[in-house]
PDB file of N, CA and C in Angstrom:
ATOM      1  N   ALA O   1      81.808  90.895  99.735  1.00 94.00           N
ATOM      2  CA  ALA O   1      83.165  90.707 100.233  1.00 94.00           C
ATOM      3  C   ALA O   1      83.582  89.245 100.065  1.00 94.00           C
ATOM      4  N   GLY O   2      84.837  89.048  99.672  1.00 95.00           N
ATOM      5  CA  GLY O   2      85.372  87.702  99.503  1.00 95.00           C
ATOM      6  C   GLY O   2      85.356  87.200  98.075  1.00 95.00           C
ATOM      7  N   ASP O   3      84.680  87.913  97.177  1.00 97.00           N
ATOM      8  CA  ASP O   3      84.658  87.500  95.781  1.00 97.00           C
ATOM      9  C   ASP O   3      85.989  87.822  95.110  1.00 97.00           C
ATOM     10  N   VAL O   4      86.290  87.080  94.061  1.00 98.00           N
ATOM     11  CA  VAL O   4      87.452  87.361  93.232  1.00 98.00           C
ATOM     12  C   VAL O   4      86.940  88.120  92.007  1.00 98.00           C
ATOM     13  N   VAL O   5      87.547  89.269  91.723  1.00 98.00           N
ATOM     14  CA  VAL O   5      87.102  90.095  90.599  1.00 98.00           C
ATOM     15  C   VAL O   5      88.197  90.134  89.537  1.00 98.00           C
ATOM     16  N   PHE O   6      87.791  89.942  88.295  1.00 98.00           N
ATOM     17  CA  PHE O   6      88.705  89.950  87.155  1.00 98.00           C
ATOM     18  C   PHE O   6      88.446  91.218  86.348  1.00 98.00           C
ATOM     19  N   PHE O   7      89.512  91.958  86.064  1.00 97.00           N
ATOM     20  CA  PHE O   7      89.385  93.238  85.371  1.00 97.00           C
ATOM     21  C   PHE O   7      89.838  93.149  83.916  1.00 97.00           C
ATOM     22  N   ASP O   8      89.173  93.926  83.073  1.00 97.00           N
ATOM     23  CA  ASP O   8      89.521  94.084  81.661  1.00 97.00           C
ATOM     24  C   ASP O   8      89.674  95.586  81.422  1.00 97.00           C
ATOM     25  N   TRP O   9      90.900  96.089  81.537  1.00 94.00           N
ATOM     26  CA  TRP O   9      91.147  97.535  81.447  1.00 94.00           C
ATOM     27  C   TRP O   9      90.739  98.119  80.099  1.00 94.00           C
ATOM     28  N   THR O  10      90.980  97.379  79.009  1.00 95.00           N
ATOM     29  CA  THR O  10      90.795  97.931  77.665  1.00 95.00           C
ATOM     30  C   THR O  10      89.526  97.426  76.978  1.00 95.00           C
ATOM     31  N   HIS O  11      88.721  96.659  77.678  1.00 94.00           N
ATOM     32  CA  HIS O  11      87.462  96.126  77.145  1.00 94.00           C
ATOM     33  C   HIS O  11      87.681  95.310  75.874  1.00 94.00           C
ATOM     34  N   ASP O  12      88.794  94.543  75.864  1.00 96.00           N
ATOM     35  CA  ASP O  12      89.098  93.679  74.714  1.00 96.00           C
ATOM     36  C   ASP O  12      88.773  92.216  75.007  1.00 96.00           C
ATOM     37  N   HIS O  13      88.022  91.975  76.073  1.00 94.00           N
ATOM     38  CA  HIS O  13      87.579  90.635  76.487  1.00 94.00           C
ATOM     39  C   HIS O  13      88.745  89.750  76.913  1.00 94.00           C
ATOM     40  N   ARG O  14      89.795  90.385  77.447  1.00 95.00           N
ATOM     41  CA  ARG O  14      90.935  89.661  77.993  1.00 95.00           C
ATOM     42  C   ARG O  14      91.143  90.134  79.423  1.00 95.00           C
ATOM     43  N   ILE O  15      91.452  89.209  80.300  1.00 96.00           N
ATOM     44  CA  ILE O  15      91.676  89.545  81.706  1.00 96.00           C
ATOM     45  C   ILE O  15      93.033  90.220  81.840  1.00 96.00           C
ATOM     46  N   ASP O  16      93.046  91.406  82.461  1.00 95.00           N
ATOM     47  CA  ASP O  16      94.277  92.169  82.644  1.00 95.00           C
ATOM     48  C   ASP O  16      94.784  92.156  84.081  1.00 95.00           C
ATOM     49  N   HIS O  17      93.889  91.895  85.027  1.00 95.00           N
ATOM     50  CA  HIS O  17      94.261  92.034  86.433  1.00 95.00           C
ATOM     51  C   HIS O  17      93.209  91.330  87.278  1.00 95.00           C
ATOM     52  N   VAL O  18      93.554  91.046  88.515  1.00 97.00           N
ATOM     53  CA  VAL O  18      92.625  90.379  89.426  1.00 97.00           C
ATOM     54  C   VAL O  18      92.743  90.993  90.817  1.00 97.00           C
ATOM     55  N   GLY O  19      91.673  90.956  91.572  1.00 97.00           N
ATOM     56  CA  GLY O  19      91.691  91.463  92.938  1.00 97.00           C
ATOM     57  C   GLY O  19      90.675  90.716  93.787  1.00 97.00           C
ATOM     58  N   LEU O  20      90.698  90.994  95.070  1.00 97.00           N
ATOM     59  CA  LEU O  20      89.726  90.432  96.003  1.00 97.00           C
ATOM     60  C   LEU O  20      88.791  91.545  96.447  1.00 97.00           C
ATOM     61  N   VAL O  21      87.506  91.288  96.404  1.00 98.00           N
ATOM     62  CA  VAL O  21      86.530  92.307  96.800  1.00 98.00           C
ATOM     63  C   VAL O  21      86.472  92.380  98.319  1.00 98.00           C
ATOM     64  N   GLU O  22      86.685  93.584  98.825  1.00 97.00           N
ATOM     65  CA  GLU O  22      86.562  93.834 100.264  1.00 97.00           C
ATOM     66  C   GLU O  22      85.168  94.367 100.598  1.00 97.00           C
ATOM     67  N   GLY O  23      84.572  95.077  99.663  1.00 97.00           N
ATOM     68  CA  GLY O  23      83.251  95.637  99.891  1.00 97.00           C
ATOM     69  C   GLY O  23      82.850  96.530  98.732  1.00 97.00           C
ATOM     70  N   THR O  24      81.763  97.263  98.920  1.00 97.00           N
ATOM     71  CA  THR O  24      81.306  98.210  97.909  1.00 97.00           C
ATOM     72  C   THR O  24      81.054  99.564  98.556  1.00 97.00           C
ATOM     73  N   ARG O  25      81.187 100.601  97.761  1.00 98.00           N
ATOM     74  CA  ARG O  25      80.870 101.951  98.223  1.00 98.00           C
ATOM     75  C   ARG O  25      79.407 102.242  97.933  1.00 98.00           C
ATOM     76  N   THR O  26      78.885 103.274  98.524  1.00 97.00           N
ATOM     77  CA  THR O  26      77.477 103.615  98.315  1.00 97.00           C
ATOM     78  C   THR O  26      77.182 103.974  96.860  1.00 97.00           C
ATOM     79  N   ASP O  27      78.203 104.402  96.092  1.00 97.00           N
ATOM     80  CA  ASP O  27      78.007 104.729  94.677  1.00 97.00           C
ATOM     81  C   ASP O  27      78.139 103.503  93.769  1.00 97.00           C
ATOM     82  N   GLY O  28      78.342 102.321  94.364  1.00 96.00           N
ATOM     83  CA  GLY O  28      78.410 101.086  93.585  1.00 96.00           C
ATOM     84  C   GLY O  28      79.807 100.631  93.214  1.00 96.00           C
ATOM     85  N   ARG O  29      80.813 101.502  93.395  1.00 98.00           N
ATOM     86  CA  ARG O  29      82.178 101.091  93.069  1.00 98.00           C
ATOM     87  C   ARG O  29      82.665 100.038  94.058  1.00 98.00           C
ATOM     88  N   LEU O  30      83.571  99.195  93.586  1.00 98.00           N
ATOM     89  CA  LEU O  30      84.116  98.114  94.408  1.00 98.00           C
ATOM     90  C   LEU O  30      85.345  98.568  95.181  1.00 98.00           C
ATOM     91  N   ILE O  31      85.447  98.135  96.413  1.00 98.00           N
ATOM     92  CA  ILE O  31      86.668  98.313  97.206  1.00 98.00           C
ATOM     93  C   ILE O  31      87.393  96.974  97.112  1.00 98.00           C
ATOM     94  N   THR O  32      88.618  96.997  96.595  1.00 97.00           N
ATOM     95  CA  THR O  32      89.348  95.763  96.351  1.00 97.00           C
ATOM     96  C   THR O  32      90.716  95.775  97.011  1.00 97.00           C
ATOM     97  N   LEU O  33      91.249  94.588  97.198  1.00 97.00           N
ATOM     98  CA  LEU O  33      92.631  94.401  97.625  1.00 97.00           C
ATOM     99  C   LEU O  33      93.342  93.754  96.445  1.00 97.00           C
ATOM    100  N   GLU O  34      94.428  94.395  95.993  1.00 96.00           N
ATOM    101  CA  GLU O  34      95.108  93.936  94.782  1.00 96.00           C
ATOM    102  C   GLU O  34      96.607  93.892  94.992  1.00 96.00           C
ATOM    103  N   GLY O  35      97.215  92.855  94.481  1.00 94.00           N
ATOM    104  CA  GLY O  35      98.668  92.748  94.460  1.00 94.00           C
ATOM    105  C   GLY O  35      99.180  93.194  93.111  1.00 94.00           C
ATOM    106  N   ASN O  36     100.502  93.295  93.008  1.00 90.00           N
ATOM    107  CA  ASN O  36     101.136  93.675  91.742  1.00 90.00           C
ATOM    108  C   ASN O  36     100.513  94.951  91.177  1.00 90.00           C
ATOM    109  N   THR O  37     100.324  95.926  92.052  1.00 88.00           N
ATOM    110  CA  THR O  37      99.735  97.195  91.651  1.00 88.00           C
ATOM    111  C   THR O  37     100.681  98.321  92.047  1.00 88.00           C
ATOM    112  N   THR O  38     100.654  99.400  91.312  1.00 86.00           N
ATOM    113  CA  THR O  38     101.584 100.499  91.560  1.00 86.00           C
ATOM    114  C   THR O  38     101.132 101.314  92.763  1.00 86.00           C
ATOM    115  N   LEU O  39     102.032 101.467  93.703  1.00 86.00           N
ATOM    116  CA  LEU O  39     101.784 102.240  94.914  1.00 86.00           C
ATOM    117  C   LEU O  39     102.114 103.708  94.666  1.00 86.00           C
ATOM    118  N   PRO O  40     101.677 104.604  95.567  1.00 82.00           N
ATOM    119  CA  PRO O  40     101.974 106.036  95.391  1.00 82.00           C
ATOM    120  C   PRO O  40     103.467 106.346  95.256  1.00 82.00           C
ATOM    121  N   ASN O  41     104.330 105.512  95.845  1.00 86.00           N
ATOM    122  CA  ASN O  41     105.776 105.777  95.750  1.00 86.00           C
ATOM    123  C   ASN O  41     106.387 105.229  94.458  1.00 86.00           C
ATOM    124  N   GLY O  42     105.563 104.655  93.582  1.00 86.00           N
ATOM    125  CA  GLY O  42     106.053 104.143  92.305  1.00 86.00           C
ATOM    126  C   GLY O  42     106.449 102.678  92.328  1.00 86.00           C
ATOM    127  N   ASN O  43     106.540 102.087  93.520  1.00 89.00           N
ATOM    128  CA  ASN O  43     106.869 100.668  93.632  1.00 89.00           C
ATOM    129  C   ASN O  43     105.605  99.820  93.471  1.00 89.00           C
ATOM    130  N   ASP O  44     105.809  98.552  93.166  1.00 90.00           N
ATOM    131  CA  ASP O  44     104.684  97.622  93.112  1.00 90.00           C
ATOM    132  C   ASP O  44     104.471  97.012  94.477  1.00 90.00           C
ATOM    133  N   GLY O  45     103.228  96.655  94.773  1.00 93.00           N
ATOM    134  CA  GLY O  45     102.914  96.022  96.048  1.00 93.00           C
ATOM    135  C   GLY O  45     101.442  95.696  96.136  1.00 93.00           C
ATOM    136  N   VAL O  46     100.972  95.480  97.343  1.00 94.00           N
ATOM    137  CA  VAL O  46      99.563  95.197  97.610  1.00 94.00           C
ATOM    138  C   VAL O  46      98.904  96.496  98.069  1.00 94.00           C
ATOM    139  N   ALA O  47      97.732  96.782  97.507  1.00 93.00           N
ATOM    140  CA  ALA O  47      97.060  98.040  97.850  1.00 93.00           C
ATOM    141  C   ALA O  47      95.551  97.869  97.842  1.00 93.00           C
ATOM    142  N   ARG O  48      94.893  98.703  98.588  1.00 94.00           N
ATOM    143  CA  ARG O  48      93.434  98.799  98.546  1.00 94.00           C
ATOM    144  C   ARG O  48      93.117  99.782  97.421  1.00 94.00           C
ATOM    145  N   ARG O  49      92.173  99.398  96.569  1.00 95.00           N
ATOM    146  CA  ARG O  49      91.769 100.239  95.438  1.00 95.00           C
ATOM    147  C   ARG O  49      90.256 100.391  95.419  1.00 95.00           C
ATOM    148  N   VAL O  50      89.802 101.429  94.770  1.00 96.00           N
ATOM    149  CA  VAL O  50      88.381 101.615  94.501  1.00 96.00           C
ATOM    150  C   VAL O  50      88.236 101.603  92.994  1.00 96.00           C
ATOM    151  N   ARG O  51      87.431 100.664  92.483  1.00 96.00           N
ATOM    152  CA  ARG O  51      87.328 100.444  91.039  1.00 96.00           C
ATOM    153  C   ARG O  51      85.878 100.531  90.563  1.00 96.00           C
ATOM    154  N   SER O  52      85.708 101.074  89.377  1.00 97.00           N
ATOM    155  CA  SER O  52      84.403 101.123  88.731  1.00 97.00           C
ATOM    156  C   SER O  52      84.010  99.731  88.258  1.00 97.00           C
ATOM    157  N   THR O  53      82.744  99.427  88.347  1.00 96.00           N
ATOM    158  CA  THR O  53      82.275  98.136  87.850  1.00 96.00           C
ATOM    159  C   THR O  53      82.357  98.056  86.327  1.00 96.00           C
ATOM    160  N   SER O  54      82.561  99.177  85.640  1.00 96.00           N
ATOM    161  CA  SER O  54      82.705  99.142  84.173  1.00 96.00           C
ATOM    162  C   SER O  54      83.986  98.439  83.754  1.00 96.00           C
ATOM    163  N   LEU O  55      84.923  98.263  84.673  1.00 97.00           N
ATOM    164  CA  LEU O  55      86.188  97.580  84.377  1.00 97.00           C
ATOM    165  C   LEU O  55      86.126  96.080  84.656  1.00 97.00           C
ATOM    166  N   VAL O  56      85.015  95.624  85.217  1.00 97.00           N
ATOM    167  CA  VAL O  56      84.898  94.224  85.644  1.00 97.00           C
ATOM    168  C   VAL O  56      84.532  93.328  84.462  1.00 97.00           C
ATOM    169  N   ALA O  57      85.344  92.279  84.269  1.00 97.00           N
ATOM    170  CA  ALA O  57      85.045  91.262  83.263  1.00 97.00           C
ATOM    171  C   ALA O  57      84.217  90.144  83.883  1.00 97.00           C
ATOM    172  N   LYS O  58      84.534  89.791  85.127  1.00 97.00           N
ATOM    173  CA  LYS O  58      83.838  88.688  85.793  1.00 97.00           C
ATOM    174  C   LYS O  58      84.092  88.773  87.284  1.00 97.00           C
ATOM    175  N   ILE O  59      83.110  88.344  88.058  1.00 97.00           N
ATOM    176  CA  ILE O  59      83.253  88.202  89.506  1.00 97.00           C
ATOM    177  C   ILE O  59      82.926  86.753  89.850  1.00 97.00           C
ATOM    178  N   VAL O  60      83.785  86.134  90.636  1.00 97.00           N
ATOM    179  CA  VAL O  60      83.610  84.733  91.012  1.00 97.00           C
ATOM    180  C   VAL O  60      83.565  84.622  92.529  1.00 97.00           C
ATOM    181  N   ARG O  61      82.605  83.859  93.025  1.00 95.00           N
ATOM    182  CA  ARG O  61      82.512  83.569  94.460  1.00 95.00           C
ATOM    183  C   ARG O  61      83.112  82.194  94.702  1.00 95.00           C
ATOM    184  N   PRO O  62      84.264  82.124  95.391  1.00 92.00           N
ATOM    185  CA  PRO O  62      84.845  80.811  95.713  1.00 92.00           C
ATOM    186  C   PRO O  62      83.881  79.998  96.579  1.00 92.00           C
ATOM    187  N   PRO O  63      83.987  78.681  96.519  1.00 90.00           N
ATOM    188  CA  PRO O  63      83.100  77.822  97.309  1.00 90.00           C
ATOM    189  C   PRO O  63      83.513  77.764  98.774  1.00 90.00           C
ATOM    190  N   TYR O  64      83.346  78.882  99.470  1.00 88.00           N
ATOM    191  CA  TYR O  64      83.712  78.932 100.875  1.00 88.00           C
ATOM    192  C   TYR O  64      82.842  77.958 101.664  1.00 88.00           C
ATOM    193  N   GLY O  65      83.431  77.340 102.655  1.00 85.00           N
ATOM    194  CA  GLY O  65      82.673  76.422 103.500  1.00 85.00           C
ATOM    195  C   GLY O  65      83.352  76.315 104.836  1.00 85.00           C
ATOM    196  N   ARG O  66      82.858  75.432 105.654  1.00 76.00           N
ATOM    197  CA  ARG O  66      83.462  75.226 106.961  1.00 76.00           C
ATOM    198  C   ARG O  66      84.804  74.535 106.813  1.00 76.00           C
ATOM    199  N   ALA O  67      85.759  75.029 107.532  1.00 72.00           N
ATOM    200  CA  ALA O  67      87.085  74.395 107.526  1.00 72.00           C
ATOM    201  C   ALA O  67      87.025  73.085 108.320  1.00 72.00           C
ATOM    202  N   THR O  68      87.707  72.090 107.808  1.00 70.00           N
ATOM    203  CA  THR O  68      87.793  70.819 108.539  1.00 70.00           C
ATOM    204  C   THR O  68      89.238  70.543 108.855  1.00 70.00           C
ATOM    205  N   ALA O  69      89.474  70.035 110.027  1.00 65.00           N
ATOM    206  CA  ALA O  69      90.859  69.768 110.440  1.00 65.00           C
ATOM    207  C   ALA O  69      91.126  68.288 110.474  1.00 65.00           C
TER     208      ALA O  69
END
């Protein structure tokens, strides 16, 4: 959870989309939060998705640390 995942829909080695990993399912698929994605009503918005790891081009872990004020 917390990783940034980059997707390559067509496997052409180009990034097509990005999401934030919320977790994984027991079958290994990723649960993601994604913006600019088509909702069931046909509009674009933010949605929770379940994605196959076969679509993943790269996963990056941001350098999370303690917040300083």
